[in-house]
XYZ file of C-alpha atoms in Angstrom:
250
model
C -17.868 -53.029 -16.691
C -17.112 -55.724 -19.306
C -17.298 -59.379 -18.125
C -16.236 -62.781 -19.613
C -17.910 -66.201 -19.170
C -15.820 -69.065 -18.027
C -17.007 -72.828 -17.719
C -15.448 -75.025 -15.191
C -16.604 -78.617 -14.861
C -20.353 -78.073 -14.700
C -20.315 -74.485 -13.498
C -20.662 -71.586 -15.819
C -19.395 -68.121 -14.273
C -18.683 -64.735 -15.377
C -15.897 -62.614 -14.185
C -15.418 -58.740 -14.487
C -12.805 -57.883 -16.953
C -10.456 -55.188 -15.557
C -7.833 -55.397 -18.387
C -4.851 -57.673 -18.896
C -2.640 -55.720 -16.482
C -5.109 -56.328 -13.575
C -4.870 -59.257 -11.016
C -8.406 -60.054 -11.938
C -7.204 -61.273 -15.316
C -6.090 -64.360 -13.380
C -9.612 -65.538 -13.644
C -9.175 -65.842 -17.376
C -5.486 -66.995 -17.692
C -5.535 -69.458 -15.027
C -9.018 -70.393 -13.656
C -10.299 -70.367 -17.238
C -7.073 -71.009 -19.094
C -5.174 -73.633 -17.513
C -5.434 -76.413 -14.861
C -4.575 -74.192 -12.062
C -5.765 -75.760 -8.731
C -7.774 -78.299 -10.755
C -7.620 -80.736 -7.702
C -9.470 -78.204 -5.731
C -12.417 -78.285 -7.944
C -12.606 -82.146 -7.976
C -12.633 -81.794 -4.134
C -15.567 -79.294 -4.412
C -17.422 -81.682 -6.749
C -16.792 -84.700 -4.420
C -18.074 -83.096 -1.153
C -20.773 -81.033 -2.671
C -23.950 -80.942 -0.569
C -26.907 -78.793 -1.344
C -28.325 -78.894 2.097
C -25.039 -77.522 3.895
C -23.186 -74.201 4.292
C -19.709 -73.898 2.762
C -17.131 -71.683 4.641
C -14.365 -70.259 2.461
C -11.466 -68.877 4.631
C -9.711 -66.887 2.000
C -12.129 -66.171 -0.798
C -9.525 -64.062 -2.771
C -11.077 -62.753 -6.161
C -14.203 -64.953 -5.488
C -13.301 -67.808 -7.801
C -13.691 -70.455 -5.250
C -16.913 -69.099 -3.455
C -18.600 -68.415 -6.687
C -17.883 -71.890 -7.933
C -19.017 -73.610 -4.651
C -22.234 -71.382 -4.709
C -23.301 -74.037 -7.149
C -22.272 -76.998 -5.068
C -23.523 -75.776 -1.567
C -26.806 -74.372 -0.084
C -24.849 -71.207 0.622
C -21.214 -69.847 0.982
C -19.800 -67.653 3.649
C -16.445 -66.230 2.546
C -13.770 -64.432 4.551
C -11.554 -62.157 2.783
C -9.561 -59.024 4.229
C -7.309 -57.946 1.347
C -8.893 -54.598 0.046
C -7.319 -54.903 -3.388
C -8.769 -58.670 -3.618
C -12.130 -57.483 -2.127
C -12.677 -54.970 -4.859
C -12.354 -57.798 -7.474
C -14.306 -60.226 -5.408
C -17.302 -57.799 -5.290
C -17.150 -57.087 -9.088
C -16.997 -60.680 -9.746
C -20.183 -61.121 -7.740
C -21.942 -58.408 -9.490
C -21.023 -60.092 -12.702
C -23.341 -63.079 -11.609
C -26.417 -61.548 -10.411
C -28.189 -64.699 -10.328
C -25.883 -65.963 -7.638
C -27.470 -64.740 -4.304
C -26.258 -67.326 -1.840
C -22.713 -65.908 -1.252
C -22.032 -63.750 1.627
C -18.724 -61.976 2.053
C -17.193 -61.269 5.514
C -14.687 -58.528 5.212
C -12.513 -59.566 7.808
C -9.476 -62.037 8.514
C -10.375 -65.022 10.377
C -8.177 -64.945 13.664
C -7.960 -66.051 17.253
C -9.426 -62.752 18.509
C -11.816 -59.909 17.626
C -10.539 -56.676 16.899
C -7.847 -55.470 14.196
C -4.632 -56.899 13.091
C -1.677 -56.000 10.618
C -1.840 -57.760 7.310
C 1.469 -58.170 5.396
C 1.920 -58.445 1.697
C 4.559 -60.800 0.847
C 4.630 -59.546 -2.839
C 1.610 -57.232 -3.558
C -1.751 -56.779 -2.062
C -4.347 -58.779 -4.021
C -1.943 -61.479 -5.118
C -3.439 -64.179 -2.766
C -0.188 -64.276 -0.558
C -0.961 -61.644 1.959
C -0.575 -63.062 5.365
C -1.157 -62.284 9.071
C 1.878 -64.270 10.160
C 5.359 -63.771 8.675
C 8.523 -65.425 9.835
C 10.988 -62.773 8.758
C 9.334 -59.308 8.297
C 10.851 -57.038 5.873
C 11.845 -53.587 6.260
C 10.245 -52.698 2.879
C 7.291 -54.943 3.287
C 3.775 -53.660 2.801
C 1.308 -53.551 5.710
C -2.281 -52.695 6.120
C -4.582 -52.886 9.089
C -7.472 -54.921 8.837
C -10.514 -56.188 10.950
C -10.378 -59.671 12.384
C -12.760 -61.984 14.024
C -12.587 -65.594 15.367
C -14.742 -68.102 13.520
C -17.194 -68.691 16.332
C -17.757 -64.911 16.465
C -18.312 -64.423 12.772
C -20.667 -67.339 12.564
C -22.678 -65.973 15.433
C -22.794 -62.629 13.813
C -23.851 -64.101 10.471
C -26.440 -66.148 12.293
C -25.156 -69.308 10.757
C -26.024 -72.465 12.551
C -22.805 -74.544 13.397
C -24.691 -77.763 12.602
C -25.517 -76.411 8.922
C -21.881 -76.219 8.174
C -20.779 -79.111 5.964
C -17.398 -77.854 4.209
C -14.762 -75.708 5.356
C -11.933 -74.568 2.929
C -9.146 -72.771 4.965
C -6.421 -71.121 2.769
C -5.054 -68.277 5.147
C -1.411 -68.240 4.425
C -0.040 -69.677 7.782
C -2.674 -68.583 10.120
C -4.089 -72.033 10.082
C -1.548 -73.111 12.860
C -3.386 -70.838 15.363
C -6.965 -70.686 13.902
C -7.190 -74.461 13.907
C -6.651 -74.587 17.687
C -8.933 -71.715 18.214
C -11.677 -73.901 16.446
C -10.788 -77.253 18.009
C -13.689 -77.565 20.190
C -16.086 -76.980 17.269
C -14.236 -79.398 14.802
C -14.370 -82.111 17.497
C -17.904 -81.641 17.961
C -19.342 -81.411 14.406
C -16.385 -82.646 12.381
C -17.217 -80.625 9.013
C -14.975 -81.793 6.009
C -11.989 -79.491 6.192
C -9.904 -78.710 3.142
C -6.762 -77.003 4.453
C -3.757 -75.538 2.860
C -0.943 -75.990 5.029
C 1.717 -73.362 4.328
C 4.988 -75.041 5.530
C 7.145 -72.067 4.660
C 5.321 -69.778 7.176
C 4.947 -72.372 9.989
C 7.564 -73.777 11.992
C 8.315 -77.610 12.084
C 6.897 -77.885 15.684
C 3.668 -75.756 14.603
C 3.129 -77.982 11.648
C 3.387 -81.372 13.904
C 1.047 -79.719 16.483
C -1.488 -78.697 13.778
C -1.470 -82.296 12.336
C -1.633 -84.113 15.560
C -4.700 -82.212 16.583
C -6.427 -82.866 12.991
C -5.619 -86.495 13.021
C -7.071 -86.811 16.604
C -10.308 -85.311 15.333
C -10.692 -86.884 11.936
C -11.014 -90.347 10.432
C -8.462 -89.710 7.758
C -6.629 -87.147 5.442
C -6.493 -87.465 1.607
C -5.198 -85.548 -1.228
C -6.206 -85.211 -4.708
C -4.343 -84.810 -8.088
C -5.208 -82.801 -11.157
C -7.255 -85.693 -12.414
C -9.292 -86.113 -9.346
C -7.631 -89.275 -8.096
C -7.455 -89.524 -4.418
C -4.830 -91.007 -2.063
C -5.015 -91.269 1.805
C -1.936 -89.758 3.418
C -0.518 -90.123 6.965
C 0.866 -87.347 9.281
C 4.434 -88.504 8.145
C 3.392 -88.237 4.445
C 2.402 -84.539 4.972
C 5.477 -83.543 7.056
C 8.103 -85.537 4.908
C 6.708 -84.513 1.657
C 5.543 -81.005 2.601
C 2.168 -81.672 1.428
C 0.080 -78.523 1.182
C -3.546 -79.155 0.274
C -5.181 -81.737 2.414
C -8.739 -82.968 2.995
C -9.519 -84.014 6.547
C -12.777 -85.998 6.584
C -14.971 -88.716 8.227
C -16.364 -89.797 4.764
């Protein structure tokens, strides 16, 4: 398969070329051709740690795991959307020198087993979700494997002390998964970069989620596309429906 190289900040990556009509073309048009999620890459740069493991909950096409493979000792990425996984593996294969990315082909959830994954649009588009407020009769559903964070780390033999950074972008599931992880987060306090999907979580769920995180972490900060950071409060996040927030002790 053909591949193309993309430079982002100080990282050079290759991505598989499935053609212009394929979702993987996003790697070229957005990751490589615009300032898509530019703040995210400044966050990865700021919190980089070659001695720590990075956990990517929502690896999608592999863009963020591949980038972070250059910033951390290793990356463990959860992804359960089969359409996205095909592209993720192709993109991994396009970078044979990257050997420190491990893919868990499961959804991170509050129990082990299987669960229904809903496509809000099309599978593979990054918006597939385990939770949906108003299911549609014509919605697309797949059954996928799921596991808790602690079960997955145990299966992968990842020491909890070695984890330094967690990216959580799981389309509304964060409201439940964070509570399943609360003892771990309280004990180890890894930097947490979380995408809060206000449209998939009710107001009480967002409030409870933030109350827990602010009880664990010293502060929450947001970044803009220039890499500038600003500390924010619980009220700021709720009132402005801020999505991407970093909870940290640093």
